[in-house]
PDB file of C-alpha atoms and ligand atoms in Angstrom:
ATOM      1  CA  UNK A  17       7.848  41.080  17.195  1.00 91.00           C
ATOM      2  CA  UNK A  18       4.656  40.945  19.426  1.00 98.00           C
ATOM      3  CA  UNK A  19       2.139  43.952  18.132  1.00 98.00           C
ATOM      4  CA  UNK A  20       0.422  45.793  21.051  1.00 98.00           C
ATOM      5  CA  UNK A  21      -1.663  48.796  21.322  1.00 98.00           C
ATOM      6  CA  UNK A  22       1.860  50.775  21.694  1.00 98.00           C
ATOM      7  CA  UNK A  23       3.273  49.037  18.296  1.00 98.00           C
ATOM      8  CA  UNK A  24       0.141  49.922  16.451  1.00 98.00           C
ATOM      9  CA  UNK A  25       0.527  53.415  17.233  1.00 98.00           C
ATOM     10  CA  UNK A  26       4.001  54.188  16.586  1.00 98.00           C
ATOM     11  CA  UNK A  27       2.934  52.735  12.891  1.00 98.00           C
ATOM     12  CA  UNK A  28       0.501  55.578  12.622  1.00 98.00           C
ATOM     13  CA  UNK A  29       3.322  57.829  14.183  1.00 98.00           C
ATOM     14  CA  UNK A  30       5.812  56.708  12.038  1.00 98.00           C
ATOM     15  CA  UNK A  31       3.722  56.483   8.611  1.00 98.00           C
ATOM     16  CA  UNK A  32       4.543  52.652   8.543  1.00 98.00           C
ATOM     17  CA  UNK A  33       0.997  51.210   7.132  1.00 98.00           C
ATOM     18  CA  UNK A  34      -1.062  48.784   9.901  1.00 99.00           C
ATOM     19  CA  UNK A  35      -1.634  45.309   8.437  1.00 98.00           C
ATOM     20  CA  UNK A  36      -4.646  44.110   9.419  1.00 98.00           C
ATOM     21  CA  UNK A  37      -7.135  40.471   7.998  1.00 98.00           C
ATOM     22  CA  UNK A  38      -9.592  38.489   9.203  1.00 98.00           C
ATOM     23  CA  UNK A  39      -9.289  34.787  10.649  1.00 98.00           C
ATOM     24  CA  UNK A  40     -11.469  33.206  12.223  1.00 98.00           C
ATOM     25  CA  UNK A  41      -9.210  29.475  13.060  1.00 98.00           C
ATOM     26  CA  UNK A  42      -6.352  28.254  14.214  1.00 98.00           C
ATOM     27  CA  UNK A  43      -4.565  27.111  10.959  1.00 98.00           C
ATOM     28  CA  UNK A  44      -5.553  30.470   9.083  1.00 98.00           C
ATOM     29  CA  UNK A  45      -4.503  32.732  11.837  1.00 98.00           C
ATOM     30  CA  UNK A  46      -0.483  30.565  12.356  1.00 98.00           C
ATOM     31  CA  UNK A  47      -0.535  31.446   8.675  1.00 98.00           C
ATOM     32  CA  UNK A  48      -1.393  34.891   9.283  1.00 98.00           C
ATOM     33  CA  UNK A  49       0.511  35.426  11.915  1.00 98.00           C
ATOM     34  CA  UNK A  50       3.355  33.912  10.098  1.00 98.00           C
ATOM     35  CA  UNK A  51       2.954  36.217   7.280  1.00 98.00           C
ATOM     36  CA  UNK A  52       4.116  38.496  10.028  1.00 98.00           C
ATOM     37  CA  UNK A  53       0.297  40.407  10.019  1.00 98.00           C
ATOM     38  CA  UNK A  54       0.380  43.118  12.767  1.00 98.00           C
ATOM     39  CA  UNK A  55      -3.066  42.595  13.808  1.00 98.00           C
ATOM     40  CA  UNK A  56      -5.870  39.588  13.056  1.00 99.00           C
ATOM     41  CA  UNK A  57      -9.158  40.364  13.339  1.00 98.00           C
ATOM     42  CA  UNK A  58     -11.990  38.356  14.164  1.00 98.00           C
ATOM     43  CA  UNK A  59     -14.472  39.871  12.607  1.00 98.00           C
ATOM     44  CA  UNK A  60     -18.106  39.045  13.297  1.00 98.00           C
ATOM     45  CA  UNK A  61     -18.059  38.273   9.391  1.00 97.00           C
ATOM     46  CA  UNK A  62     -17.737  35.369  10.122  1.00 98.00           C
ATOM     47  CA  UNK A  63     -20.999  34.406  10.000  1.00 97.00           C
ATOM     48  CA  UNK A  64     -21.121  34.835   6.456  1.00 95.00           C
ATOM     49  CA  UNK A  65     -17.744  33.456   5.370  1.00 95.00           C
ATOM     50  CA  UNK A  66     -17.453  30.980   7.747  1.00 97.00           C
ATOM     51  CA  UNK A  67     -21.627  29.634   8.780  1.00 97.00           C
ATOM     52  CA  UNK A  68     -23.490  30.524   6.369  1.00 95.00           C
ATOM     53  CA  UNK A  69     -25.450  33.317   7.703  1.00 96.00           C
ATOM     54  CA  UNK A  70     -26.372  36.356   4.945  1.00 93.00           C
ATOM     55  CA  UNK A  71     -25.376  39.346   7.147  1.00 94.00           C
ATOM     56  CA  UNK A  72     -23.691  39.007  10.860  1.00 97.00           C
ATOM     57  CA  UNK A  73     -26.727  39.166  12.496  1.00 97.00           C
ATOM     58  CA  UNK A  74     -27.495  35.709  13.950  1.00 98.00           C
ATOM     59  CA  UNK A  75     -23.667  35.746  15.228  1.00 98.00           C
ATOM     60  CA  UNK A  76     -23.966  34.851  18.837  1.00 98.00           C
ATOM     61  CA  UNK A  77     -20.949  35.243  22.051  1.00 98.00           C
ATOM     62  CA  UNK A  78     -20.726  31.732  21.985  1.00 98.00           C
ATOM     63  CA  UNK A  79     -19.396  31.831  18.195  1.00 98.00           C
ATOM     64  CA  UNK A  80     -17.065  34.893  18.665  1.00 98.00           C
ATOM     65  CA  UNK A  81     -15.390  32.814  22.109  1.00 98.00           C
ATOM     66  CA  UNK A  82     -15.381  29.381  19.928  1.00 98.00           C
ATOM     67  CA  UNK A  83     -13.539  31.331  16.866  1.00 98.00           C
ATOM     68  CA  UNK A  84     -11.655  34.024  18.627  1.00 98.00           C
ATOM     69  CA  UNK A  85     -10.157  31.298  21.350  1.00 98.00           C
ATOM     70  CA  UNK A  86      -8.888  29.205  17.869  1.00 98.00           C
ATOM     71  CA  UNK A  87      -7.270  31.899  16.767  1.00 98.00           C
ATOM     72  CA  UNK A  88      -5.310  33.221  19.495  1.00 98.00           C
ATOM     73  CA  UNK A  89      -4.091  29.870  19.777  1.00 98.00           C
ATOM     74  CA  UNK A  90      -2.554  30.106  16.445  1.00 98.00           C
ATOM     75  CA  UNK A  91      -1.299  33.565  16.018  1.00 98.00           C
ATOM     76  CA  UNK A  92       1.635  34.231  18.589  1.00 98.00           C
ATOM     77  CA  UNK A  93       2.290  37.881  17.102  1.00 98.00           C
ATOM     78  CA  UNK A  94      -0.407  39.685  16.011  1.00 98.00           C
ATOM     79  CA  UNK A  95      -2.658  41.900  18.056  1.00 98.00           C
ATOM     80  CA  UNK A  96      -6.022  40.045  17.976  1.00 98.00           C
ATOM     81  CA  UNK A  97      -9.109  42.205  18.105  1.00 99.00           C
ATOM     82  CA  UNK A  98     -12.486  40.481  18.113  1.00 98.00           C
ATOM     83  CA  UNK A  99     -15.805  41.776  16.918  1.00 98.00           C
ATOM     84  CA  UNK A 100     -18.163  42.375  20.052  1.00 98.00           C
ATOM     85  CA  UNK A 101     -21.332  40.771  18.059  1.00 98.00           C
ATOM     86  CA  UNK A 102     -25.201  42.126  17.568  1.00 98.00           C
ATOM     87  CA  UNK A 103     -27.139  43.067  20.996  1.00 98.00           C
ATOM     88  CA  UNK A 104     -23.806  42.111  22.698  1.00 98.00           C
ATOM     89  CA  UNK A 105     -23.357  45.251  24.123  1.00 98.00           C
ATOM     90  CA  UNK A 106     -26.382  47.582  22.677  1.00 98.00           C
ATOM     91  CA  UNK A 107     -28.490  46.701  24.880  1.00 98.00           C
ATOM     92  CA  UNK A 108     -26.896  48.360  27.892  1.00 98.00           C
ATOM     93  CA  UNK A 109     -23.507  49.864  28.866  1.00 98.00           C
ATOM     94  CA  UNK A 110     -23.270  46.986  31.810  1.00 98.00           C
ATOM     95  CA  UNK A 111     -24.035  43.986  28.783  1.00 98.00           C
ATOM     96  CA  UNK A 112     -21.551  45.869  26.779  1.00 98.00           C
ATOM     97  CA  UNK A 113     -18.366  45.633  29.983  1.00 98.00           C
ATOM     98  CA  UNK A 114     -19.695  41.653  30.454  1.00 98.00           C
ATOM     99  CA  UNK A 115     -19.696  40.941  27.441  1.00 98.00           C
ATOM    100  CA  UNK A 116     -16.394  42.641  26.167  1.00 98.00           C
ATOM    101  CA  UNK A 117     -14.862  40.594  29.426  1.00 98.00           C
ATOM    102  CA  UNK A 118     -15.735  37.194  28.502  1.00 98.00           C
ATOM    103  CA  UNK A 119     -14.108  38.110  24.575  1.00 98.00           C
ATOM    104  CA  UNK A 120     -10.799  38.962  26.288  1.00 98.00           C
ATOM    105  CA  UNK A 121     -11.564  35.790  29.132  1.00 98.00           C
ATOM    106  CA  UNK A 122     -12.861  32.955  26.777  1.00 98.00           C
ATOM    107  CA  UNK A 123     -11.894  33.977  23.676  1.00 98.00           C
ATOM    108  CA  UNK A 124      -8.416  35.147  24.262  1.00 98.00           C
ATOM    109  CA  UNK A 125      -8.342  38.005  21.910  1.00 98.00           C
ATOM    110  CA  UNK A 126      -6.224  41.419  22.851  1.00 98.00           C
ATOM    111  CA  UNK A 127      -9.057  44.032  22.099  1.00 98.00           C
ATOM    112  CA  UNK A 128     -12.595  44.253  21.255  1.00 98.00           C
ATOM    113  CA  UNK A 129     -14.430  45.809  18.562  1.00 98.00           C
ATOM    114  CA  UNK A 130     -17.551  47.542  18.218  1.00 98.00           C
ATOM    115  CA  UNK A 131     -20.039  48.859  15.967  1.00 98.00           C
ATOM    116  CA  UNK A 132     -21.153  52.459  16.669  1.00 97.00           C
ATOM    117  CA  UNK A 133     -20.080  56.185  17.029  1.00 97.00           C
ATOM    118  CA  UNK A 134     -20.858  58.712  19.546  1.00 98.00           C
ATOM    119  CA  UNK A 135     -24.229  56.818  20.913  1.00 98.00           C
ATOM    120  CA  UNK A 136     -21.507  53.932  21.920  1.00 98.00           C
ATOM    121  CA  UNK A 137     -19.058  56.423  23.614  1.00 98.00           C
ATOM    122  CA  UNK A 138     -20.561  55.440  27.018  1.00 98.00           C
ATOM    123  CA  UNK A 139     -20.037  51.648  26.531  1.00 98.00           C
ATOM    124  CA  UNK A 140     -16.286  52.263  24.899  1.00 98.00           C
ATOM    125  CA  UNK A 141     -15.027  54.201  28.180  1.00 98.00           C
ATOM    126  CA  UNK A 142     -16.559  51.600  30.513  1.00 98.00           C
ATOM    127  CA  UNK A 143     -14.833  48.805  28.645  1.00 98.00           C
ATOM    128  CA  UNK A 144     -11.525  51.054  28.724  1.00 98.00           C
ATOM    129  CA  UNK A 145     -12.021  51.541  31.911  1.00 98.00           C
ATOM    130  CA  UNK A 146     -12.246  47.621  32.687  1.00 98.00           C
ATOM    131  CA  UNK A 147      -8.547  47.125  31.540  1.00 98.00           C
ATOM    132  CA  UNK A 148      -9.982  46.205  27.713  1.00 98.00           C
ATOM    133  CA  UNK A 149      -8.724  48.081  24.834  1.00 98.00           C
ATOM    134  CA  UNK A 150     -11.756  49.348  21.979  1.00 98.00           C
ATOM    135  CA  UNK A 151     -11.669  48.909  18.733  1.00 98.00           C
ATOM    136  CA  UNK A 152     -14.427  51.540  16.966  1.00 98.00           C
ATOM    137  CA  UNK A 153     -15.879  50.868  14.008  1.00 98.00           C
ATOM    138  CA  UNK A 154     -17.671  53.531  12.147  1.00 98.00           C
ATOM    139  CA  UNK A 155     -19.374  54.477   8.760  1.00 97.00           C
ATOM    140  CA  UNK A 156     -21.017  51.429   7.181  1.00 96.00           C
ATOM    141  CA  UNK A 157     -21.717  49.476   9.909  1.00 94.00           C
ATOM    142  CA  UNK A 158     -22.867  45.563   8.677  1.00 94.00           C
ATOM    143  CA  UNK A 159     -24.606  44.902  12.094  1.00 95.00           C
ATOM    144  CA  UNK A 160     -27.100  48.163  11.187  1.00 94.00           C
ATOM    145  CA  UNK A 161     -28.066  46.942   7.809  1.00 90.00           C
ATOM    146  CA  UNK A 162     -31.415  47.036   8.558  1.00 92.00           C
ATOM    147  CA  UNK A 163     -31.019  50.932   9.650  1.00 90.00           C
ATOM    148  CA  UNK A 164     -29.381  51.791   6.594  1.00 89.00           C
ATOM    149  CA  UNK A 165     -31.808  50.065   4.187  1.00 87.00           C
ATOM    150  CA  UNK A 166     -28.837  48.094   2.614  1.00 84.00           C
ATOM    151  CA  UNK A 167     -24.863  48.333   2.275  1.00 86.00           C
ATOM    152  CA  UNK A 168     -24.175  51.966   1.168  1.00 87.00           C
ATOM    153  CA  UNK A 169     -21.137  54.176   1.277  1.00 89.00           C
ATOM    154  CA  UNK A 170     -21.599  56.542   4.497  1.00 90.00           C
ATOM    155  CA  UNK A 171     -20.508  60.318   5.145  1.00 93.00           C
ATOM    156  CA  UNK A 172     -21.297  61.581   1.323  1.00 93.00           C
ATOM    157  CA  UNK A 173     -23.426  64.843   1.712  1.00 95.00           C
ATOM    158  CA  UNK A 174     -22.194  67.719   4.181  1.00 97.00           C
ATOM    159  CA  UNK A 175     -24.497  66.473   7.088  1.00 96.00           C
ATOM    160  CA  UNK A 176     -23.138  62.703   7.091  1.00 95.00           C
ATOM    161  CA  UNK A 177     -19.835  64.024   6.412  1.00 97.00           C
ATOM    162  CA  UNK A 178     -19.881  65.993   9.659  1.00 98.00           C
ATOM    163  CA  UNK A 179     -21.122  63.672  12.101  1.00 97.00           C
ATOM    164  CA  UNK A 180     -18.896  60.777  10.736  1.00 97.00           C
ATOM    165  CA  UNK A 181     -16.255  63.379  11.690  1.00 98.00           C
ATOM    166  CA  UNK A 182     -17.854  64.183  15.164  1.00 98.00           C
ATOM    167  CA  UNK A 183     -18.113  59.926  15.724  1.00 98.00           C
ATOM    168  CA  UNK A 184     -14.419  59.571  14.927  1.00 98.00           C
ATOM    169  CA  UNK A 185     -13.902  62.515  17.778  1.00 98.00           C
ATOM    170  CA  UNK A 186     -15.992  61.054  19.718  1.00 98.00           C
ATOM    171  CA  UNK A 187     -14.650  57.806  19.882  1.00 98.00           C
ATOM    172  CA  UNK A 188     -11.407  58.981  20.893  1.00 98.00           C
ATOM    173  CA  UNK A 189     -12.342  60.866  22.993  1.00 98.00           C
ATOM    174  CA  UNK A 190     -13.967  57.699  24.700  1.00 98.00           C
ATOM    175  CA  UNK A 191     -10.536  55.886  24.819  1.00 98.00           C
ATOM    176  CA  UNK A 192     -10.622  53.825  21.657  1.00 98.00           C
ATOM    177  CA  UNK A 193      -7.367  52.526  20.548  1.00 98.00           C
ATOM    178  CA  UNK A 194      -7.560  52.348  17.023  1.00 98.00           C
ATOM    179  CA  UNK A 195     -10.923  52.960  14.775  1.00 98.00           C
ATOM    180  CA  UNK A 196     -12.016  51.052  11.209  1.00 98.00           C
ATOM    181  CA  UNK A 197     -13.862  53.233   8.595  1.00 98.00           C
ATOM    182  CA  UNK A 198     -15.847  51.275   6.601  1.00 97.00           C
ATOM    183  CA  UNK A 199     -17.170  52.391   3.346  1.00 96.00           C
ATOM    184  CA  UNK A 200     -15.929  56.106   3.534  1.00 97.00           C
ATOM    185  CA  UNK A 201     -15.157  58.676   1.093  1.00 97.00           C
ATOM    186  CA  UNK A 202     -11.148  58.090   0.593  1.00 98.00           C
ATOM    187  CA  UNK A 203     -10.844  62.165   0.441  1.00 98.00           C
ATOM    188  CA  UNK A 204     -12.973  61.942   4.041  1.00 98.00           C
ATOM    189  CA  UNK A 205     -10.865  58.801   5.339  1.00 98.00           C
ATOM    190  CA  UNK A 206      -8.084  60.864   4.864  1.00 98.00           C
ATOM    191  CA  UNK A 207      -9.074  64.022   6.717  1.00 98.00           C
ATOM    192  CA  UNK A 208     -10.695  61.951   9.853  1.00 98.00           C
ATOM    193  CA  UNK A 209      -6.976  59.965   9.588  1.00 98.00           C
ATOM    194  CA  UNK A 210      -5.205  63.298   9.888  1.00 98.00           C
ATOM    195  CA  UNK A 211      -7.330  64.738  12.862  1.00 98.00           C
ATOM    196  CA  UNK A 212      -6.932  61.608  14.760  1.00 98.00           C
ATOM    197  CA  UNK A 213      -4.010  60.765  17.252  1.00 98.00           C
ATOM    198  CA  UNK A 214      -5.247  56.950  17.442  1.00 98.00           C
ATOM    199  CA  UNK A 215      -5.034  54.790  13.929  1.00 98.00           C
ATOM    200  CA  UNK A 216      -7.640  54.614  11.411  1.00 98.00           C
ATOM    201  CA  UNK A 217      -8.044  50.887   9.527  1.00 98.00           C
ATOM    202  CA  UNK A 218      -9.707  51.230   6.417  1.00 98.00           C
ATOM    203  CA  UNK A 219     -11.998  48.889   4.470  1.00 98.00           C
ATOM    204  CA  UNK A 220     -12.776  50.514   1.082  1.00 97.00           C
ATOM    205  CA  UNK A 221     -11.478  53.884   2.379  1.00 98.00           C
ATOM    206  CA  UNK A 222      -9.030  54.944   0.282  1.00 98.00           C
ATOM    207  CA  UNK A 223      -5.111  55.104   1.039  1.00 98.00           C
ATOM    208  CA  UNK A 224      -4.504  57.163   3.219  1.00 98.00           C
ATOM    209  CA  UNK A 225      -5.858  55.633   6.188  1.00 98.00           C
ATOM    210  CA  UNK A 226      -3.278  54.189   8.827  1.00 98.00           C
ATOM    211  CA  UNK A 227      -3.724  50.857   7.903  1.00 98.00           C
ATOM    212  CA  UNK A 228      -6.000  48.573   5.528  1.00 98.00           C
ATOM    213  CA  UNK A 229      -8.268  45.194   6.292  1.00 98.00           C
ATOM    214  CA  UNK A 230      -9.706  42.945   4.461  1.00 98.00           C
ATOM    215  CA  UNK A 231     -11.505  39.725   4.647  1.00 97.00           C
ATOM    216  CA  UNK A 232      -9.573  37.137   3.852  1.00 97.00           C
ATOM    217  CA  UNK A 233     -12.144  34.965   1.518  1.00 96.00           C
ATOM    218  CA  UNK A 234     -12.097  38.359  -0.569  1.00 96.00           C
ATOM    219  CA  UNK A 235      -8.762  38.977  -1.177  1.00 97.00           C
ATOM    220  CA  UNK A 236      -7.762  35.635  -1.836  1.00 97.00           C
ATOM    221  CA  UNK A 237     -10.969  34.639  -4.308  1.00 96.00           C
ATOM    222  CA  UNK A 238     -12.242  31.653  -1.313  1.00 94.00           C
ATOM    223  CA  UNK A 239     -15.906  32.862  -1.951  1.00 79.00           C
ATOM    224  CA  UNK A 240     -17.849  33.169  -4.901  1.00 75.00           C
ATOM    225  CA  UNK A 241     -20.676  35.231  -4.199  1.00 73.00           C
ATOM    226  CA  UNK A 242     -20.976  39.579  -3.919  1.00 79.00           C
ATOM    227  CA  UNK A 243     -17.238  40.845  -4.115  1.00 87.00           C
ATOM    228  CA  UNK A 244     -17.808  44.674  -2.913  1.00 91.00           C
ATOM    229  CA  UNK A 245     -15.669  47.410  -4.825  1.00 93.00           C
ATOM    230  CA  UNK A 246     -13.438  47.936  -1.807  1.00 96.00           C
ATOM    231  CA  UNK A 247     -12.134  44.486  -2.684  1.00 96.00           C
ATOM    232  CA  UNK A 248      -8.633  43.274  -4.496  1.00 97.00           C
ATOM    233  CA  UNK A 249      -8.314  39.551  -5.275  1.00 97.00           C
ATOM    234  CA  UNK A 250      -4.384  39.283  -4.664  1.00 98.00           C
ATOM    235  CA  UNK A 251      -4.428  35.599  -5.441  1.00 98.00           C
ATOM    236  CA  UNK A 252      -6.476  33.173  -6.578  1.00 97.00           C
ATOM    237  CA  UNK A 253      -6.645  30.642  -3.509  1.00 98.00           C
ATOM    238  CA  UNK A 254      -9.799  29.366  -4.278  1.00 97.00           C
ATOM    239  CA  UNK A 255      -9.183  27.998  -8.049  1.00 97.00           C
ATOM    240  CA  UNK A 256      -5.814  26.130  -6.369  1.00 98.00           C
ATOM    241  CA  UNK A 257      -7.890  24.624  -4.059  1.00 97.00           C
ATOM    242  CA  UNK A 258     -10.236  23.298  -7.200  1.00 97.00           C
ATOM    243  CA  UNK A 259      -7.363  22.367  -9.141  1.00 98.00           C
ATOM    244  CA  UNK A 260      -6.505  20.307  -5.941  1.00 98.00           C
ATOM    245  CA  UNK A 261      -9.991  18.791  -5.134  1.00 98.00           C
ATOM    246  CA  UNK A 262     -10.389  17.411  -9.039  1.00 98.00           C
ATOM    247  CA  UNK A 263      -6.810  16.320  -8.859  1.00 98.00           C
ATOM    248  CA  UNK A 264      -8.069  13.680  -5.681  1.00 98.00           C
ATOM    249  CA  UNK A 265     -11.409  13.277  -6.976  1.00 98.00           C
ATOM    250  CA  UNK A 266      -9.687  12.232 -10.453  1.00 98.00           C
ATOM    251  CA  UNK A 267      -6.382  10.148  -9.048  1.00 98.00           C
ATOM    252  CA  UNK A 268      -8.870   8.340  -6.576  1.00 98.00           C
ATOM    253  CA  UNK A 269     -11.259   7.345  -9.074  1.00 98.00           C
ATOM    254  CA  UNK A 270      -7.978   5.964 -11.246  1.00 98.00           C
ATOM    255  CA  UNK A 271      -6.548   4.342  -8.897  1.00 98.00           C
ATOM    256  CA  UNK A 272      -3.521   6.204  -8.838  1.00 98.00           C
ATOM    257  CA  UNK A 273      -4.512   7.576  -5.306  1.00 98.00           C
ATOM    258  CA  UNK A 274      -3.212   6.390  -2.732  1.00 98.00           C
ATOM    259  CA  UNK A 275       0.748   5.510  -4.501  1.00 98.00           C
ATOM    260  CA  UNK A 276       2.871   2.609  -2.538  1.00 97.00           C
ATOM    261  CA  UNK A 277       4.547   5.765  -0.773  1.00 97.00           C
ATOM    262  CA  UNK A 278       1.411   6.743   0.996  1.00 98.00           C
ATOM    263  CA  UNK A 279       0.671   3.333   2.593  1.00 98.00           C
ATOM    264  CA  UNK A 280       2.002   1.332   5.623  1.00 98.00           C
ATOM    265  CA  UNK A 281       3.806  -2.050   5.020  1.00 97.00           C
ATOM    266  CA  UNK A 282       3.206  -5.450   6.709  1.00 97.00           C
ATOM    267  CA  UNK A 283       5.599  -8.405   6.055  1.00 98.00           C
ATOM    268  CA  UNK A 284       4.628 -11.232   4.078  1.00 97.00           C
ATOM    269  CA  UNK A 285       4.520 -14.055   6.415  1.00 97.00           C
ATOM    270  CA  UNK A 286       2.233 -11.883   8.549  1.00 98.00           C
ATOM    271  CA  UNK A 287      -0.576 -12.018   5.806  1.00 97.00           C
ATOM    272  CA  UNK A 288       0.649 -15.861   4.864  1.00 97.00           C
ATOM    273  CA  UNK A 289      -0.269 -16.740   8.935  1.00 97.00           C
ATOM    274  CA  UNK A 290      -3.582 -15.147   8.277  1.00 97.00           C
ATOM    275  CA  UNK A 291      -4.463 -17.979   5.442  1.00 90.00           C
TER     276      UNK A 291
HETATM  277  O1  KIV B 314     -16.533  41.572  10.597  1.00 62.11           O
HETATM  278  C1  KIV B 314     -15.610  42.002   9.889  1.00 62.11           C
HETATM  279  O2  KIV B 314     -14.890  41.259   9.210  1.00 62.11           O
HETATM  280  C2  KIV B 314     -15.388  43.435   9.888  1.00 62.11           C
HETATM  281  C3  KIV B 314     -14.521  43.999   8.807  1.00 62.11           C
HETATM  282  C4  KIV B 314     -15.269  44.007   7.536  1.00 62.11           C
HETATM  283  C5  KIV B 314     -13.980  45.340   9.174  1.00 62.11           C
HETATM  284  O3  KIV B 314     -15.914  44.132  10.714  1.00 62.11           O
END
């Protein structure tokens, strides 16, 4: 069944929990998609998991298009929603339409998603308005690292609590089809998920948000480094693909690699002609 902005919210309406992961290429997102995820997202994370980078800053358009366009060619299902990237669309509410336009255009994703609460309300109703359906994305927010001072859980004392609530409104208000919540209080997730029509994702935000996402390189042990709280390894992909590597390394070495089965044939008077 193809997911849609319609799908997604008769999940919230209907208590069914929104599955949502990150891919970021074409084979990751068929399996995905396969796996019968209702919604892949291409997260501007990838600049950790999949270049390199140490926080999603350096991401540029050009590597959301590349990565986003792989991925819708691989997942025929799931609603794809790709991360609008840093000074993509801060910079002005005009940068923020563009830009949103050539995700959808080049990159072939279904929605975008951005960073911000109520300061970004302006730039999610213009995109709306273009046709493009907004992802928000609230509470820790990676791309202001440098704001924060660091990766810490948002909304904890009565102040923060409030205007994470008055965000949520706001971006609602603004049209936004669906909104993450990032590093929340779960009791908080939970009231923000019940005062909301639209459906909340969360990423280490308790239960009781509409849905749940989570990279995939956490949840299925591909990356060694920081593993955040909010995390669950539910299998451990990366030691099969050790197991796998030393298994090659070792049969190649021995000389068991490659077996008769894995090569072509030529007949004999062939090779005798070539004497
Ligand atoms: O970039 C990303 O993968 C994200 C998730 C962590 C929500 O924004």
């Amino acid at each position: 069944m193809k997911n849609t902005i319609l799908t997604l919210q008769k999940q919230k309406e209907e208590n069914d929990k929104i599955i949502m992961v990150t891919a970021y290429d074409y084979t990751t997102a068929k399996l995905m998609d396969e796996m019968e995820v209702n919604t892949i997202l291409v997260g501007d994370s990838l600049g950790m998991t999949m270049l390199g980078y140490e926080d999603t800053l350096s991401v540029t358009m050009e590597d959301m298009i590349h990565h986003s366009a792989a991925v819708a060619r691989g997942a025929k299902n799931a609603f794809i929603v790709t991360d609008m990237p840093f000074m993509s669309y801060q910079t002005s509410v005009y940068d923020a339409v563009v830009n949103a336009g050539r995700l959808i255009k080049e990159g072939r994703g279904h929605a975008v998603k951005l960073e911000g609460g109520s300061a970004f309300a302006p730039h999610i109703e213009a995109i709306v308005k273009a046709s493009i359906p907004v992802v928000a994305h609230i509470g820790l927010t990676p791309q202001s690292v440098n704001a924060f001072g660091g990766f810490k859980v948002q909304g904890k004392d009565l102040e923060a609590a409030k205007s994470l609530i008055e965000d949520a409104k706001a971006v609602e208000a603004a049209g936004a089809c669906m909104v993450v919540l990032e590093c929340v209080p779960a009791k908080l997730a939970k009231k923000i998920t019940q005062e909301l029509h639209i459906p909340t994702i969360g990423i280490g935000a308790g239960p009781d948000c509409d849905g749940q996402v989570l990279v995939y390189q956490d949840m299925l042990a591909l990356y060694e480094g920081f593993r955040p709280k909010f995390v669950k390894v539910f299998a451990d992909a990366g030691k099969t693909m050790r197991d796998g590597i030393a298994a090659y390394i070792q049969e190649t070495k021995g000389g068991n690699f490659p077996a008769p089965e894995h090569c072509f044939r030529i007949e004999d008077r062939v090779m005798e002609s070539l004497d």
